[in-house]
């Protein structure tokens, strides 16, 4: 396991300590999806569910030389206003680029109480990250801005600092876990409307138009596997693993 996967695994361990996770395994009790692509690149997708959330998806990509990336997404339940915890870490040259956010479930301009309850504390958090001398700012790609919160953090660091990822992003994780276990701010959408909005939002967010990383995944792992990953992120629930054959019909 490379640096990005190791660091992100630490965050997954934090979540597992507070949530009773059930893993949806693939064939031979392995990951939900295992991939082998160009240049010896290996990819794995692990999926977990727990009470009160939609799912957690943990994606890793690595090879022996260039590729080292991991993504962790903890999705709130489809009819809930719980934001989605999104973490992305990938090697870029000699550095690692890290992005972390609590993706909003409502229009923030129309829900000031939601903003105050969830995002106001991150003004201080972002200020603290900017003051760390070993972190360099990494701007959020413009194509992602319509889909994430204004408090999305982006920074670059070296592998020795990446090892402290759990500590660096602890306010995002602890805030998300606190929201998971507490009453959420009242919103103007019903559970059905929240579910419908989330489906539309995720379909746009996890697309190559919003994030070129999905084109990169297709180049490395092929269009079929990239499509499987994108579909998993865009939709609610966890479908059967592509590596598990359905039982024969009686």
mmCIF file of C-alpha atoms in Angstrom:
data_model
loop_
_atom_site.group_PDB
_atom_site.id
_atom_site.type_symbol
_atom_site.label_atom_id
_atom_site.label_comp_id
_atom_site.label_asym_id
_atom_site.label_seq_id
_atom_site.Cartn_x
_atom_site.Cartn_y
_atom_site.Cartn_z
ATOM 1 C CA UNK A 1 0.000 0.000 0.000
ATOM 2 C CA UNK A 2 1.452 3.377 -1.036
ATOM 3 C CA UNK A 3 1.493 6.660 0.907
ATOM 4 C CA UNK A 4 -1.870 7.990 -0.309
ATOM 5 C CA UNK A 5 -3.633 4.715 0.430
ATOM 6 C CA UNK A 6 -1.968 4.382 3.829
ATOM 7 C CA UNK A 7 -2.859 7.922 4.864
ATOM 8 C CA UNK A 8 -6.445 7.627 3.688
ATOM 9 C CA UNK A 9 -6.793 4.208 5.316
ATOM 10 C CA UNK A 10 -6.087 5.966 8.620
ATOM 11 C CA UNK A 11 -9.153 8.152 8.091
ATOM 12 C CA UNK A 12 -11.254 5.097 7.233
ATOM 13 C CA UNK A 13 -10.072 3.512 10.496
ATOM 14 C CA UNK A 14 -11.298 6.614 12.363
ATOM 15 C CA UNK A 15 -14.732 6.218 10.806
ATOM 16 C CA UNK A 16 -14.803 2.498 11.551
ATOM 17 C CA UNK A 17 -14.163 3.209 15.222
ATOM 18 C CA UNK A 18 -17.414 5.186 15.403
ATOM 19 C CA UNK A 19 -19.581 3.352 12.862
ATOM 20 C CA UNK A 20 -20.463 -0.317 12.664
ATOM 21 C CA UNK A 21 -19.322 -0.888 9.102
ATOM 22 C CA UNK A 22 -20.429 -3.814 6.963
ATOM 23 C CA UNK A 23 -18.186 -4.476 3.976
ATOM 24 C CA UNK A 24 -19.704 -5.469 0.644
ATOM 25 C CA UNK A 25 -17.069 -7.837 -0.668
ATOM 26 C CA UNK A 26 -16.253 -9.116 -4.103
ATOM 27 C CA UNK A 27 -15.214 -12.557 -5.203
ATOM 28 C CA UNK A 28 -13.021 -14.596 -2.844
ATOM 29 C CA UNK A 29 -13.919 -12.117 -0.081
ATOM 30 C CA UNK A 30 -11.821 -9.459 -1.772
ATOM 31 C CA UNK A 31 -12.592 -5.818 -2.639
ATOM 32 C CA UNK A 32 -15.893 -4.889 -4.280
ATOM 33 C CA UNK A 33 -13.863 -4.203 -7.430
ATOM 34 C CA UNK A 34 -10.248 -5.020 -8.308
ATOM 35 C CA UNK A 35 -8.689 -3.620 -11.467
ATOM 36 C CA UNK A 36 -5.448 -4.020 -13.373
ATOM 37 C CA UNK A 37 -4.564 -1.438 -15.971
ATOM 38 C CA UNK A 38 -1.824 0.160 -18.002
ATOM 39 C CA UNK A 39 1.781 0.060 -16.838
ATOM 40 C CA UNK A 40 1.081 -2.300 -13.959
ATOM 41 C CA UNK A 41 -1.376 0.078 -12.302
ATOM 42 C CA UNK A 42 -3.564 -1.621 -9.712
ATOM 43 C CA UNK A 43 -6.903 -0.353 -8.485
ATOM 44 C CA UNK A 44 -9.188 -1.442 -5.677
ATOM 45 C CA UNK A 45 -12.627 -0.270 -4.579
ATOM 46 C CA UNK A 46 -13.958 -1.223 -1.161
ATOM 47 C CA UNK A 47 -17.557 -0.485 -0.159
ATOM 48 C CA UNK A 48 -19.079 -0.301 3.308
ATOM 49 C CA UNK A 49 -22.518 0.465 4.686
ATOM 50 C CA UNK A 50 -23.718 1.363 8.162
ATOM 51 C CA UNK A 51 -26.888 2.525 9.860
ATOM 52 C CA UNK A 52 -27.809 6.093 8.968
ATOM 53 C CA UNK A 53 -25.569 6.463 5.909
ATOM 54 C CA UNK A 54 -25.776 5.500 2.265
ATOM 55 C CA UNK A 55 -22.288 4.016 1.948
ATOM 56 C CA UNK A 56 -18.566 4.583 2.265
ATOM 57 C CA UNK A 57 -16.417 4.073 -0.827
ATOM 58 C CA UNK A 58 -12.630 3.691 -0.558
ATOM 59 C CA UNK A 59 -10.797 3.809 -3.907
ATOM 60 C CA UNK A 60 -7.045 3.309 -4.323
ATOM 61 C CA UNK A 61 -4.815 3.424 -7.406
ATOM 62 C CA UNK A 62 -1.122 2.631 -7.362
ATOM 63 C CA UNK A 63 1.787 1.255 -9.337
ATOM 64 C CA UNK A 64 5.489 0.788 -8.726
ATOM 65 C CA UNK A 65 6.539 4.216 -10.055
ATOM 66 C CA UNK A 66 4.107 7.047 -10.834
ATOM 67 C CA UNK A 67 0.537 6.429 -9.691
ATOM 68 C CA UNK A 68 -0.372 6.800 -6.015
ATOM 69 C CA UNK A 69 -3.895 8.022 -5.325
ATOM 70 C CA UNK A 70 -6.735 7.356 -2.920
ATOM 71 C CA UNK A 71 -10.258 8.652 -2.510
ATOM 72 C CA UNK A 72 -12.594 8.211 0.447
ATOM 73 C CA UNK A 73 -16.256 9.189 0.241
ATOM 74 C CA UNK A 74 -18.726 8.816 3.111
ATOM 75 C CA UNK A 75 -22.214 9.443 1.770
ATOM 76 C CA UNK A 76 -25.067 10.500 4.027
ATOM 77 C CA UNK A 77 -28.363 8.636 3.691
ATOM 78 C CA UNK A 78 -30.266 9.514 0.530
ATOM 79 C CA UNK A 79 -33.171 11.228 2.328
ATOM 80 C CA UNK A 80 -30.965 13.024 4.847
ATOM 81 C CA UNK A 81 -29.392 16.486 4.909
ATOM 82 C CA UNK A 82 -26.140 14.987 6.243
ATOM 83 C CA UNK A 83 -23.326 16.299 3.991
ATOM 84 C CA UNK A 84 -21.018 13.885 2.225
ATOM 85 C CA UNK A 85 -17.459 13.629 3.531
ATOM 86 C CA UNK A 86 -15.107 13.678 0.533
ATOM 87 C CA UNK A 87 -11.329 13.145 0.724
ATOM 88 C CA UNK A 88 -8.935 12.879 -2.217
ATOM 89 C CA UNK A 89 -5.148 12.415 -2.037
ATOM 90 C CA UNK A 90 -2.916 11.901 -5.065
ATOM 91 C CA UNK A 91 0.744 12.221 -5.938
ATOM 92 C CA UNK A 92 1.517 15.131 -8.250
ATOM 93 C CA UNK A 93 5.210 15.201 -9.116
ATOM 94 C CA UNK A 94 7.139 15.242 -5.832
ATOM 95 C CA UNK A 95 4.136 16.438 -3.839
ATOM 96 C CA UNK A 96 0.769 15.062 -2.810
ATOM 97 C CA UNK A 97 -2.365 17.054 -3.566
ATOM 98 C CA UNK A 98 -5.091 16.715 -0.935
ATOM 99 C CA UNK A 99 -8.689 17.922 -1.102
ATOM 100 C CA UNK A 100 -11.267 17.508 1.656
ATOM 101 C CA UNK A 101 -14.813 18.779 1.979
ATOM 102 C CA UNK A 102 -18.232 18.276 3.481
ATOM 103 C CA UNK A 103 -20.296 18.359 0.300
ATOM 104 C CA UNK A 104 -23.575 20.225 0.997
ATOM 105 C CA UNK A 105 -26.927 18.565 0.502
ATOM 106 C CA UNK A 106 -28.897 21.801 0.036
ATOM 107 C CA UNK A 107 -28.557 25.201 -1.615
ATOM 108 C CA UNK A 108 -26.450 27.047 0.948
ATOM 109 C CA UNK A 109 -27.758 30.480 -0.037
ATOM 110 C CA UNK A 110 -31.271 29.389 0.952
ATOM 111 C CA UNK A 111 -30.269 27.692 4.212
ATOM 112 C CA UNK A 112 -28.287 30.118 6.409
ATOM 113 C CA UNK A 113 -28.890 28.013 9.538
ATOM 114 C CA UNK A 114 -27.418 24.995 7.770
ATOM 115 C CA UNK A 115 -24.354 27.066 6.883
ATOM 116 C CA UNK A 116 -23.953 28.404 10.409
ATOM 117 C CA UNK A 117 -24.315 24.971 12.025
ATOM 118 C CA UNK A 118 -22.059 23.040 9.664
ATOM 119 C CA UNK A 119 -19.612 25.366 7.950
ATOM 120 C CA UNK A 120 -18.987 28.428 10.122
ATOM 121 C CA UNK A 121 -16.367 26.600 12.283
ATOM 122 C CA UNK A 122 -14.301 25.888 9.141
ATOM 123 C CA UNK A 123 -13.334 29.549 8.779
ATOM 124 C CA UNK A 124 -10.873 29.000 11.628
ATOM 125 C CA UNK A 125 -9.894 25.535 10.382
ATOM 126 C CA UNK A 126 -8.908 26.831 6.939
ATOM 127 C CA UNK A 127 -6.972 29.667 8.523
ATOM 128 C CA UNK A 128 -5.029 27.167 10.618
ATOM 129 C CA UNK A 129 -4.184 25.017 7.578
ATOM 130 C CA UNK A 130 -2.909 28.078 5.688
ATOM 131 C CA UNK A 131 -0.505 28.864 8.538
ATOM 132 C CA UNK A 132 1.186 25.448 8.446
ATOM 133 C CA UNK A 133 4.597 26.046 6.843
ATOM 134 C CA UNK A 134 4.822 22.580 5.276
ATOM 135 C CA UNK A 135 1.534 22.915 3.408
ATOM 136 C CA UNK A 136 1.199 24.709 0.087
ATOM 137 C CA UNK A 137 -2.198 25.845 -1.212
ATOM 138 C CA UNK A 138 -3.757 23.802 -3.995
ATOM 139 C CA UNK A 139 -6.677 25.625 -5.643
ATOM 140 C CA UNK A 140 -9.919 23.716 -6.108
ATOM 141 C CA UNK A 141 -10.464 23.097 -9.852
ATOM 142 C CA UNK A 142 -12.948 25.619 -11.248
ATOM 143 C CA UNK A 143 -15.133 22.865 -12.732
ATOM 144 C CA UNK A 144 -15.708 21.454 -9.229
ATOM 145 C CA UNK A 145 -16.669 24.741 -7.570
ATOM 146 C CA UNK A 146 -20.428 24.547 -8.336
ATOM 147 C CA UNK A 147 -20.674 21.151 -6.611
ATOM 148 C CA UNK A 148 -18.607 21.514 -3.439
ATOM 149 C CA UNK A 149 -18.749 23.853 -0.478
ATOM 150 C CA UNK A 150 -16.833 27.167 -0.338
ATOM 151 C CA UNK A 151 -14.959 25.629 2.594
ATOM 152 C CA UNK A 152 -13.385 22.823 0.583
ATOM 153 C CA UNK A 153 -9.718 22.634 1.636
ATOM 154 C CA UNK A 154 -6.969 22.002 -0.906
ATOM 155 C CA UNK A 155 -3.273 21.760 -0.127
ATOM 156 C CA UNK A 156 -0.052 20.103 -1.259
ATOM 157 C CA UNK A 157 2.494 18.416 0.950
ATOM 158 C CA UNK A 158 5.346 15.893 0.913
ATOM 159 C CA UNK A 159 4.962 12.240 1.895
ATOM 160 C CA UNK A 160 6.259 12.781 5.441
ATOM 161 C CA UNK A 161 3.519 15.353 6.054
ATOM 162 C CA UNK A 162 0.906 13.223 4.297
ATOM 163 C CA UNK A 163 1.510 10.601 6.980
ATOM 164 C CA UNK A 164 -0.199 13.055 9.366
ATOM 165 C CA UNK A 165 -3.312 13.273 7.175
ATOM 166 C CA UNK A 166 -5.694 12.084 9.901
ATOM 167 C CA UNK A 167 -4.488 14.901 12.146
ATOM 168 C CA UNK A 168 -4.576 17.524 9.385
ATOM 169 C CA UNK A 169 -8.172 16.875 8.397
ATOM 170 C CA UNK A 170 -9.466 15.836 11.836
ATOM 171 C CA UNK A 171 -11.885 18.816 12.060
ATOM 172 C CA UNK A 172 -13.673 17.659 8.900
ATOM 173 C CA UNK A 173 -13.973 14.059 10.110
ATOM 174 C CA UNK A 174 -15.016 14.913 13.671
ATOM 175 C CA UNK A 175 -17.554 17.447 12.401
ATOM 176 C CA UNK A 176 -19.045 14.879 10.028
ATOM 177 C CA UNK A 177 -19.243 12.258 12.779
ATOM 178 C CA UNK A 178 -20.808 14.793 15.129
ATOM 179 C CA UNK A 179 -23.462 15.624 12.539
ATOM 180 C CA UNK A 180 -24.068 11.919 11.931
ATOM 181 C CA UNK A 181 -24.912 11.410 15.581
ATOM 182 C CA UNK A 182 -26.940 14.599 16.139
ATOM 183 C CA UNK A 183 -30.056 16.381 14.963
ATOM 184 C CA UNK A 184 -29.360 18.170 11.682
ATOM 185 C CA UNK A 185 -30.480 21.733 10.933
ATOM 186 C CA UNK A 186 -33.988 21.999 9.517
ATOM 187 C CA UNK A 187 -34.045 22.299 5.725
ATOM 188 C CA UNK A 188 -36.722 23.206 3.193
ATOM 189 C CA UNK A 189 -36.631 19.864 1.398
ATOM 190 C CA UNK A 190 -38.531 16.706 2.271
ATOM 191 C CA UNK A 191 -36.681 13.367 2.437
ATOM 192 C CA UNK A 192 -37.925 12.575 -1.077
ATOM 193 C CA UNK A 193 -36.741 15.947 -2.371
ATOM 194 C CA UNK A 194 -33.374 15.507 -0.629
ATOM 195 C CA UNK A 195 -32.973 12.115 -2.301
ATOM 196 C CA UNK A 196 -33.888 13.481 -5.740
ATOM 197 C CA UNK A 197 -31.570 16.471 -5.374
ATOM 198 C CA UNK A 198 -28.724 14.234 -4.215
ATOM 199 C CA UNK A 199 -29.096 11.935 -7.220
ATOM 200 C CA UNK A 200 -28.952 14.870 -9.630
ATOM 201 C CA UNK A 201 -26.060 16.481 -7.761
ATOM 202 C CA UNK A 202 -23.986 13.294 -7.660
ATOM 203 C CA UNK A 203 -24.624 12.577 -11.333
ATOM 204 C CA UNK A 204 -23.097 15.962 -12.183
ATOM 205 C CA UNK A 205 -20.318 15.940 -9.562
ATOM 206 C CA UNK A 206 -18.953 12.510 -10.471
ATOM 207 C CA UNK A 207 -18.540 13.117 -14.167
ATOM 208 C CA UNK A 208 -15.596 13.936 -16.406
ATOM 209 C CA UNK A 209 -17.168 17.326 -17.141
ATOM 210 C CA UNK A 210 -16.756 18.299 -13.484
ATOM 211 C CA UNK A 211 -13.571 16.389 -12.703
ATOM 212 C CA UNK A 212 -11.007 15.215 -15.312
ATOM 213 C CA UNK A 213 -9.829 12.529 -12.864
ATOM 214 C CA UNK A 214 -12.506 10.221 -14.303
ATOM 215 C CA UNK A 215 -10.967 10.501 -17.767
ATOM 216 C CA UNK A 216 -7.612 9.613 -16.191
ATOM 217 C CA UNK A 217 -9.210 6.593 -14.512
ATOM 218 C CA UNK A 218 -10.611 5.496 -17.865
ATOM 219 C CA UNK A 219 -7.180 5.814 -19.485
ATOM 220 C CA UNK A 220 -5.523 3.773 -16.727
ATOM 221 C CA UNK A 221 -8.194 1.162 -16.066
ATOM 222 C CA UNK A 222 -10.393 1.132 -19.155
ATOM 223 C CA UNK A 223 -13.803 2.601 -19.837
ATOM 224 C CA UNK A 224 -15.717 -0.348 -18.373
ATOM 225 C CA UNK A 225 -14.088 -0.200 -14.948
ATOM 226 C CA UNK A 226 -14.192 3.601 -14.871
ATOM 227 C CA UNK A 227 -17.897 3.411 -15.669
ATOM 228 C CA UNK A 228 -18.453 0.980 -12.817
ATOM 229 C CA UNK A 229 -16.748 3.292 -10.337
ATOM 230 C CA UNK A 230 -18.588 6.391 -11.554
ATOM 231 C CA UNK A 231 -21.945 4.604 -11.449
ATOM 232 C CA UNK A 232 -21.232 3.445 -7.887
ATOM 233 C CA UNK A 233 -20.549 7.021 -6.786
ATOM 234 C CA UNK A 234 -23.478 8.538 -8.647
ATOM 235 C CA UNK A 235 -26.177 6.193 -7.370
ATOM 236 C CA UNK A 236 -27.577 5.285 -3.973
ATOM 237 C CA UNK A 237 -26.832 1.925 -2.411
ATOM 238 C CA UNK A 238 -24.231 -0.725 -3.219
ATOM 239 C CA UNK A 239 -24.965 -3.012 -6.176
ATOM 240 C CA UNK A 240 -23.575 -6.561 -6.253
ATOM 241 C CA UNK A 241 -19.858 -6.717 -6.952
ATOM 242 C CA UNK A 242 -19.021 -7.194 -10.647
ATOM 243 C CA UNK A 243 -16.783 -10.096 -9.587
ATOM 244 C CA UNK A 244 -19.606 -12.029 -7.897
ATOM 245 C CA UNK A 245 -21.642 -14.179 -10.231
ATOM 246 C CA UNK A 246 -25.387 -14.250 -9.541
ATOM 247 C CA UNK A 247 -26.745 -17.615 -8.383
ATOM 248 C CA UNK A 248 -28.116 -19.779 -11.192
ATOM 249 C CA UNK A 249 -31.836 -19.585 -11.768
ATOM 250 C CA UNK A 250 -33.815 -22.456 -10.376
#
